[in-house]
PDB file of C-alpha atoms in Angstrom:
ATOM      1  CA  MET A  22      -0.224  -0.346   0.110  1.00  0.00           C
ATOM      2  CA  HIS A  23       2.595   2.113   0.770  1.00  0.00           C
ATOM      3  CA  GLU A  24       4.027   1.941  -2.592  1.00  0.00           C
ATOM      4  CA  ILE A  25       0.759   2.956  -4.098  1.00  0.00           C
ATOM      5  CA  THR A  26       0.447   6.265  -2.367  1.00  0.00           C
ATOM      6  CA  SER A  27       4.084   6.998  -3.193  1.00  0.00           C
ATOM      7  CA  ARG A  28       3.434   7.120  -6.747  1.00  0.00           C
ATOM      8  CA  VAL A  29       0.206   8.845  -6.285  1.00  0.00           C
ATOM      9  CA  ASP A  30       2.234  11.645  -4.143  1.00  0.00           C
ATOM     10  CA  GLU A  31       5.068  11.901  -6.908  1.00  0.00           C
ATOM     11  CA  VAL A  32       2.566  12.676  -9.552  1.00  0.00           C
ATOM     12  CA  ARG A  33       0.761  15.056  -7.239  1.00  0.00           C
ATOM     13  CA  ARG A  34       4.064  16.505  -6.500  1.00  0.00           C
ATOM     14  CA  LEU A  35       5.007  16.963 -10.285  1.00  0.00           C
ATOM     15  CA  LYS A  36       1.522  18.595 -11.050  1.00  0.00           C
ATOM     16  CA  GLY A  37       1.883  20.966  -8.059  1.00  0.00           C
ATOM     17  CA  PHE A  38      -0.382  19.482  -5.791  1.00  0.00           C
ATOM     18  CA  LEU A  39      -0.299  18.842  -2.197  1.00  0.00           C
ATOM     19  CA  THR A  40       0.669  15.012  -1.405  1.00  0.00           C
ATOM     20  CA  ILE A  41      -1.804  12.965   0.447  1.00  0.00           C
ATOM     21  CA  ALA A  42      -0.359  13.267   3.826  1.00  0.00           C
ATOM     22  CA  GLN A  43       0.249  17.411   3.427  1.00  0.00           C
ATOM     23  CA  THR A  44      -3.747  17.321   2.603  1.00  0.00           C
ATOM     24  CA  LEU A  45      -4.482  15.660   5.683  1.00  0.00           C
ATOM     25  CA  GLN A  46      -2.092  18.260   7.492  1.00  0.00           C
ATOM     26  CA  LEU A  47      -4.498  20.925   6.640  1.00  0.00           C
ATOM     27  CA  ALA A  48      -6.578  19.866   9.532  1.00  0.00           C
ATOM     28  CA  ASP A  49      -4.034  21.570  11.531  1.00  0.00           C
ATOM     29  CA  LEU A  50      -5.057  24.955  10.007  1.00  0.00           C
ATOM     30  CA  GLY A  51      -8.879  24.051  10.710  1.00  0.00           C
ATOM     31  CA  VAL A  52      -9.319  22.953   7.252  1.00  0.00           C
ATOM     32  CA  THR A  53     -11.362  19.752   6.916  1.00  0.00           C
ATOM     33  CA  VAL A  54     -11.097  17.380   3.992  1.00  0.00           C
ATOM     34  CA  ILE A  55     -13.384  14.325   3.672  1.00  0.00           C
ATOM     35  CA  ASP A  56     -11.376  12.441   1.482  1.00  0.00           C
ATOM     36  CA  PRO A  57      -7.599  13.129   0.820  1.00  0.00           C
ATOM     37  CA  PHE A  58      -7.373  10.751  -1.789  1.00  0.00           C
ATOM     38  CA  SER A  59      -9.805  12.335  -4.427  1.00  0.00           C
ATOM     39  CA  THR A  60      -9.216  15.952  -3.333  1.00  0.00           C
ATOM     40  CA  LEU A  61      -6.471  17.919  -4.838  1.00  0.00           C
ATOM     41  CA  ILE A  62      -4.983  20.935  -3.567  1.00  0.00           C
ATOM     42  CA  SER A  63      -2.084  23.255  -5.356  1.00  0.00           C
ATOM     43  CA  SER A  64       0.622  24.110  -2.934  1.00  0.00           C
ATOM     44  CA  ARG A  65      -0.057  27.431  -3.935  1.00  0.00           C
ATOM     45  CA  ALA A  66      -3.461  27.793  -2.995  1.00  0.00           C
ATOM     46  CA  SER A  67      -4.656  29.794   0.351  1.00  0.00           C
ATOM     47  CA  LEU A  68      -7.117  28.398   2.334  1.00  0.00           C
ATOM     48  CA  GLY A  69      -9.087  30.205   5.467  1.00  0.00           C
ATOM     49  CA  SER A  70      -9.553  28.443   8.713  1.00  0.00           C
ATOM     50  CA  GLY A  71     -12.857  26.277   8.724  1.00  0.00           C
ATOM     51  CA  VAL A  72     -12.872  25.722   5.235  1.00  0.00           C
ATOM     52  CA  PHE A  73     -14.593  22.330   4.320  1.00  0.00           C
ATOM     53  CA  LEU A  74     -13.658  20.053   1.037  1.00  0.00           C
ATOM     54  CA  TRP A  75     -15.971  17.430  -0.002  1.00  0.00           C
ATOM     55  CA  PRO A  76     -14.556  14.453  -2.297  1.00  0.00           C
ATOM     56  CA  ASN A  77     -13.418  15.215  -5.885  1.00  0.00           C
ATOM     57  CA  VAL A  78     -12.911  18.996  -5.268  1.00  0.00           C
ATOM     58  CA  THR A  79      -9.566  20.259  -7.427  1.00  0.00           C
ATOM     59  CA  ILE A  80      -8.056  23.485  -6.723  1.00  0.00           C
ATOM     60  CA  GLU A  81      -5.156  24.067  -9.339  1.00  0.00           C
ATOM     61  CA  VAL A  82      -2.903  27.470  -9.428  1.00  0.00           C
ATOM     62  CA  GLY A  83      -0.479  27.920 -11.665  1.00  0.00           C
ATOM     63  CA  PRO A  84       2.949  29.544 -11.345  1.00  0.00           C
ATOM     64  CA  GLU A  85       1.329  33.147 -12.375  1.00  0.00           C
ATOM     65  CA  GLY A  86      -2.169  32.535 -10.881  1.00  0.00           C
ATOM     66  CA  SER A  87      -3.555  32.644  -7.140  1.00  0.00           C
ATOM     67  CA  VAL A  88      -6.488  31.207  -5.586  1.00  0.00           C
ATOM     68  CA  SER A  89      -7.911  32.298  -2.216  1.00  0.00           C
ATOM     69  CA  ILE A  90     -10.777  30.700  -0.255  1.00  0.00           C
ATOM     70  CA  GLY A  91     -12.093  32.570   2.769  1.00  0.00           C
ATOM     71  CA  ALA A  92     -12.672  31.158   5.852  1.00  0.00           C
ATOM     72  CA  SER A  93     -15.750  28.918   6.641  1.00  0.00           C
ATOM     73  CA  THR A  94     -16.249  28.306   3.129  1.00  0.00           C
ATOM     74  CA  VAL A  95     -17.795  24.753   1.770  1.00  0.00           C
ATOM     75  CA  LEU A  96     -16.635  23.601  -1.694  1.00  0.00           C
ATOM     76  CA  HIS A  97     -18.908  20.578  -2.857  1.00  0.00           C
ATOM     77  CA  SER A  98     -18.287  17.119  -4.387  1.00  0.00           C
ATOM     78  CA  GLY A  99     -17.199  18.339  -8.134  1.00  0.00           C
ATOM     79  CA  VAL A 100     -16.059  21.809  -7.850  1.00  0.00           C
ATOM     80  CA  ARG A 101     -12.992  22.949 -10.040  1.00  0.00           C
ATOM     81  CA  ILE A 102     -10.982  25.957  -9.257  1.00  0.00           C
ATOM     82  CA  GLU A 103      -8.522  26.794 -12.088  1.00  0.00           C
ATOM     83  CA  ALA A 104      -6.373  29.859 -12.153  1.00  0.00           C
ATOM     84  CA  GLY A 105      -3.257  29.414 -14.451  1.00  0.00           C
ATOM     85  CA  ALA A 106      -2.834  32.942 -14.049  1.00  0.00           C
ATOM     86  CA  GLY A 107      -4.891  35.435 -13.122  1.00  0.00           C
ATOM     87  CA  SER A 108      -6.764  35.632  -9.430  1.00  0.00           C
ATOM     88  CA  ILE A 109      -9.922  33.850  -8.093  1.00  0.00           C
ATOM     89  CA  ALA A 110     -10.831  34.987  -4.515  1.00  0.00           C
ATOM     90  CA  ILE A 111     -13.510  33.444  -2.749  1.00  0.00           C
ATOM     91  CA  GLY A 112     -14.922  35.592   0.402  1.00  0.00           C
ATOM     92  CA  ALA A 113     -15.983  34.051   3.699  1.00  0.00           C
ATOM     93  CA  ASN A 114     -18.886  31.577   4.474  1.00  0.00           C
ATOM     94  CA  GLY A 115     -19.016  30.677   0.740  1.00  0.00           C
ATOM     95  CA  ASP A 116     -20.799  27.298  -0.417  1.00  0.00           C
ATOM     96  CA  LEU A 117     -20.354  26.825  -3.830  1.00  0.00           C
ATOM     97  CA  GLY A 118     -21.603  23.403  -5.967  1.00  0.00           C
ATOM     98  CA  ARG A 119     -24.250  22.221  -3.770  1.00  0.00           C
ATOM     99  CA  GLU A 120     -26.264  21.362  -6.774  1.00  0.00           C
ATOM    100  CA  GLY A 121     -23.378  19.207  -8.010  1.00  0.00           C
ATOM    101  CA  GLY A 122     -20.422  20.724  -9.402  1.00  0.00           C
ATOM    102  CA  PHE A 123     -18.808  24.344 -10.560  1.00  0.00           C
ATOM    103  CA  THR A 124     -15.889  25.908 -12.383  1.00  0.00           C
ATOM    104  CA  LEU A 125     -14.164  28.722 -12.109  1.00  0.00           C
ATOM    105  CA  VAL A 126     -11.315  29.249 -14.510  1.00  0.00           C
ATOM    106  CA  VAL A 127      -8.784  32.286 -15.279  1.00  0.00           C
ATOM    107  CA  GLY A 128      -6.398  31.848 -17.647  1.00  0.00           C
ATOM    108  CA  ALA A 129      -4.619  35.602 -18.261  1.00  0.00           C
ATOM    109  CA  GLN A 130      -2.787  37.610 -15.756  1.00  0.00           C
ATOM    110  CA  SER A 131      -5.329  40.387 -15.858  1.00  0.00           C
ATOM    111  CA  ASP A 132      -8.074  38.116 -15.459  1.00  0.00           C
ATOM    112  CA  LYS A 133      -9.862  38.253 -12.325  1.00  0.00           C
ATOM    113  CA  ILE A 134     -13.076  36.645 -10.167  1.00  0.00           C
ATOM    114  CA  ASP A 135     -14.173  37.802  -7.129  1.00  0.00           C
ATOM    115  CA  VAL A 136     -17.104  35.417  -5.262  1.00  0.00           C
ATOM    116  CA  TRP A 137     -18.547  36.931  -2.290  1.00  0.00           C
ATOM    117  CA  LYS A 138     -21.765  37.023  -0.172  1.00  0.00           C
ATOM    118  CA  ARG A 139     -23.508  33.650   1.093  1.00  0.00           C
ATOM    119  CA  CYS A 140     -26.108  32.666  -1.417  1.00  0.00           C
ATOM    120  CA  PRO A 141     -27.015  30.350  -3.875  1.00  0.00           C
ATOM    121  CA  VAL A 142     -24.345  30.315  -6.309  1.00  0.00           C
ATOM    122  CA  GLU A 143     -26.316  31.574  -9.271  1.00  0.00           C
ATOM    123  CA  TRP A 144     -26.772  34.653  -7.694  1.00  0.00           C
ATOM    124  CA  ARG A 145     -23.229  35.117  -6.225  1.00  0.00           C
ATOM    125  CA  ARG A 146     -21.352  38.261  -7.173  1.00  0.00           C
ATOM    126  CA  PHE A 147     -18.837  37.809 -10.195  1.00  0.00           C
ATOM    127  CA  ASP A 148     -16.093  40.158 -11.828  1.00  0.00           C
ATOM    128  CA  TYR A 149     -15.608  38.459 -15.460  1.00  0.00           C
ATOM    129  CA  PRO A 150     -12.951  39.839 -17.623  1.00  0.00           C
ATOM    130  CA  GLU A 151     -13.363  38.614 -21.261  1.00  0.00           C
ATOM    131  CA  ARG A 152     -11.886  35.218 -20.850  1.00  0.00           C
ATOM    132  CA  ASN A 153     -13.454  33.953 -17.573  1.00  0.00           C
ATOM    133  CA  ALA A 154     -16.033  31.341 -17.595  1.00  0.00           C
ATOM    134  CA  TRP A 155     -17.960  29.571 -15.335  1.00  0.00           C
ATOM    135  CA  GLN A 156     -19.979  26.506 -15.447  1.00  0.00           C
ATOM    136  CA  ARG A 157     -22.911  24.818 -13.815  1.00  0.00           C
ATOM    137  CA  ARG A 158     -24.179  21.003 -14.002  1.00  0.00           C
ATOM    138  CA  ALA A 159     -26.768  21.630 -16.272  1.00  0.00           C
ATOM    139  CA  GLY A 160     -24.754  23.428 -18.872  1.00  0.00           C
ATOM    140  CA  SER A 161     -22.200  26.681 -19.121  1.00  0.00           C
ATOM    141  CA  TRP A 162     -22.032  30.070 -19.886  1.00  0.00           C
ATOM    142  CA  SER A 163     -19.026  32.260 -20.979  1.00  0.00           C
ATOM    143  CA  ASP A 164     -19.075  36.300 -21.151  1.00  0.00           C
ATOM    144  CA  PRO A 165     -17.256  37.101 -24.241  1.00  0.00           C
ATOM    145  CA  HIS A 166     -19.350  40.366 -24.325  1.00  0.00           C
ATOM    146  CA  PRO A 167     -18.316  43.531 -21.972  1.00  0.00           C
ATOM    147  CA  GLU A 168     -22.313  43.958 -21.212  1.00  0.00           C
ATOM    148  CA  LEU A 169     -23.905  42.038 -18.433  1.00  0.00           C
ATOM    149  CA  PRO A 170     -27.096  40.613 -18.403  1.00  0.00           C
ATOM    150  CA  ALA A 171     -29.570  42.222 -16.430  1.00  0.00           C
ATOM    151  CA  TRP A 172     -29.605  40.130 -13.121  1.00  0.00           C
ATOM    152  CA  ARG A 173     -25.588  40.516 -13.074  1.00  0.00           C
ATOM    153  CA  ARG A 174     -25.896  44.644 -13.396  1.00  0.00           C
ATOM    154  CA  ARG A 175     -28.639  44.432 -10.837  1.00  0.00           C
ATOM    155  CA  LEU A 176     -26.552  42.522  -8.262  1.00  0.00           C
ATOM    156  CA  LEU A 177     -23.082  44.721  -8.933  1.00  0.00           C
ATOM    157  CA  SER A 178     -24.978  48.072  -8.167  1.00  0.00           C
ATOM    158  CA  ARG A 179     -25.947  46.515  -4.931  1.00  0.00           C
ATOM    159  CA  ALA A 180     -22.717  45.653  -3.698  1.00  0.00           C
TER     160      ALA A 180
END
């Protein structure tokens, strides 16, 4: 069994993720990881105290990217957060992916996604530059145009 986990850990290290043991050690920082074998967390990610990670969560951060997850945020199974470059910030007390799967991706240095307020994910505040996209279980959406849908304009005007 030790040989299997050693091989898995080597692949994780090569891809920039925490090893299984390092993932388990997040508990010392107040982070709960239900299944460290299916949860992939970049060594460059910043997780606040009280973060709760369900199985099959992936947080991937490239050399020019940054991801910060605020305190007491819950990431449900199937959540994928990827910042090859640019930044993704999720505020405290967030709750992403409750309905099954959710993806946040930024790929250019100027890209930025900010998620705030505890409420159903489709009503959260998002700041989307051109290249950013988000995805929900029943489909996907990307915003290649600078104009925002009406519901997003209303939410942003309240923030």
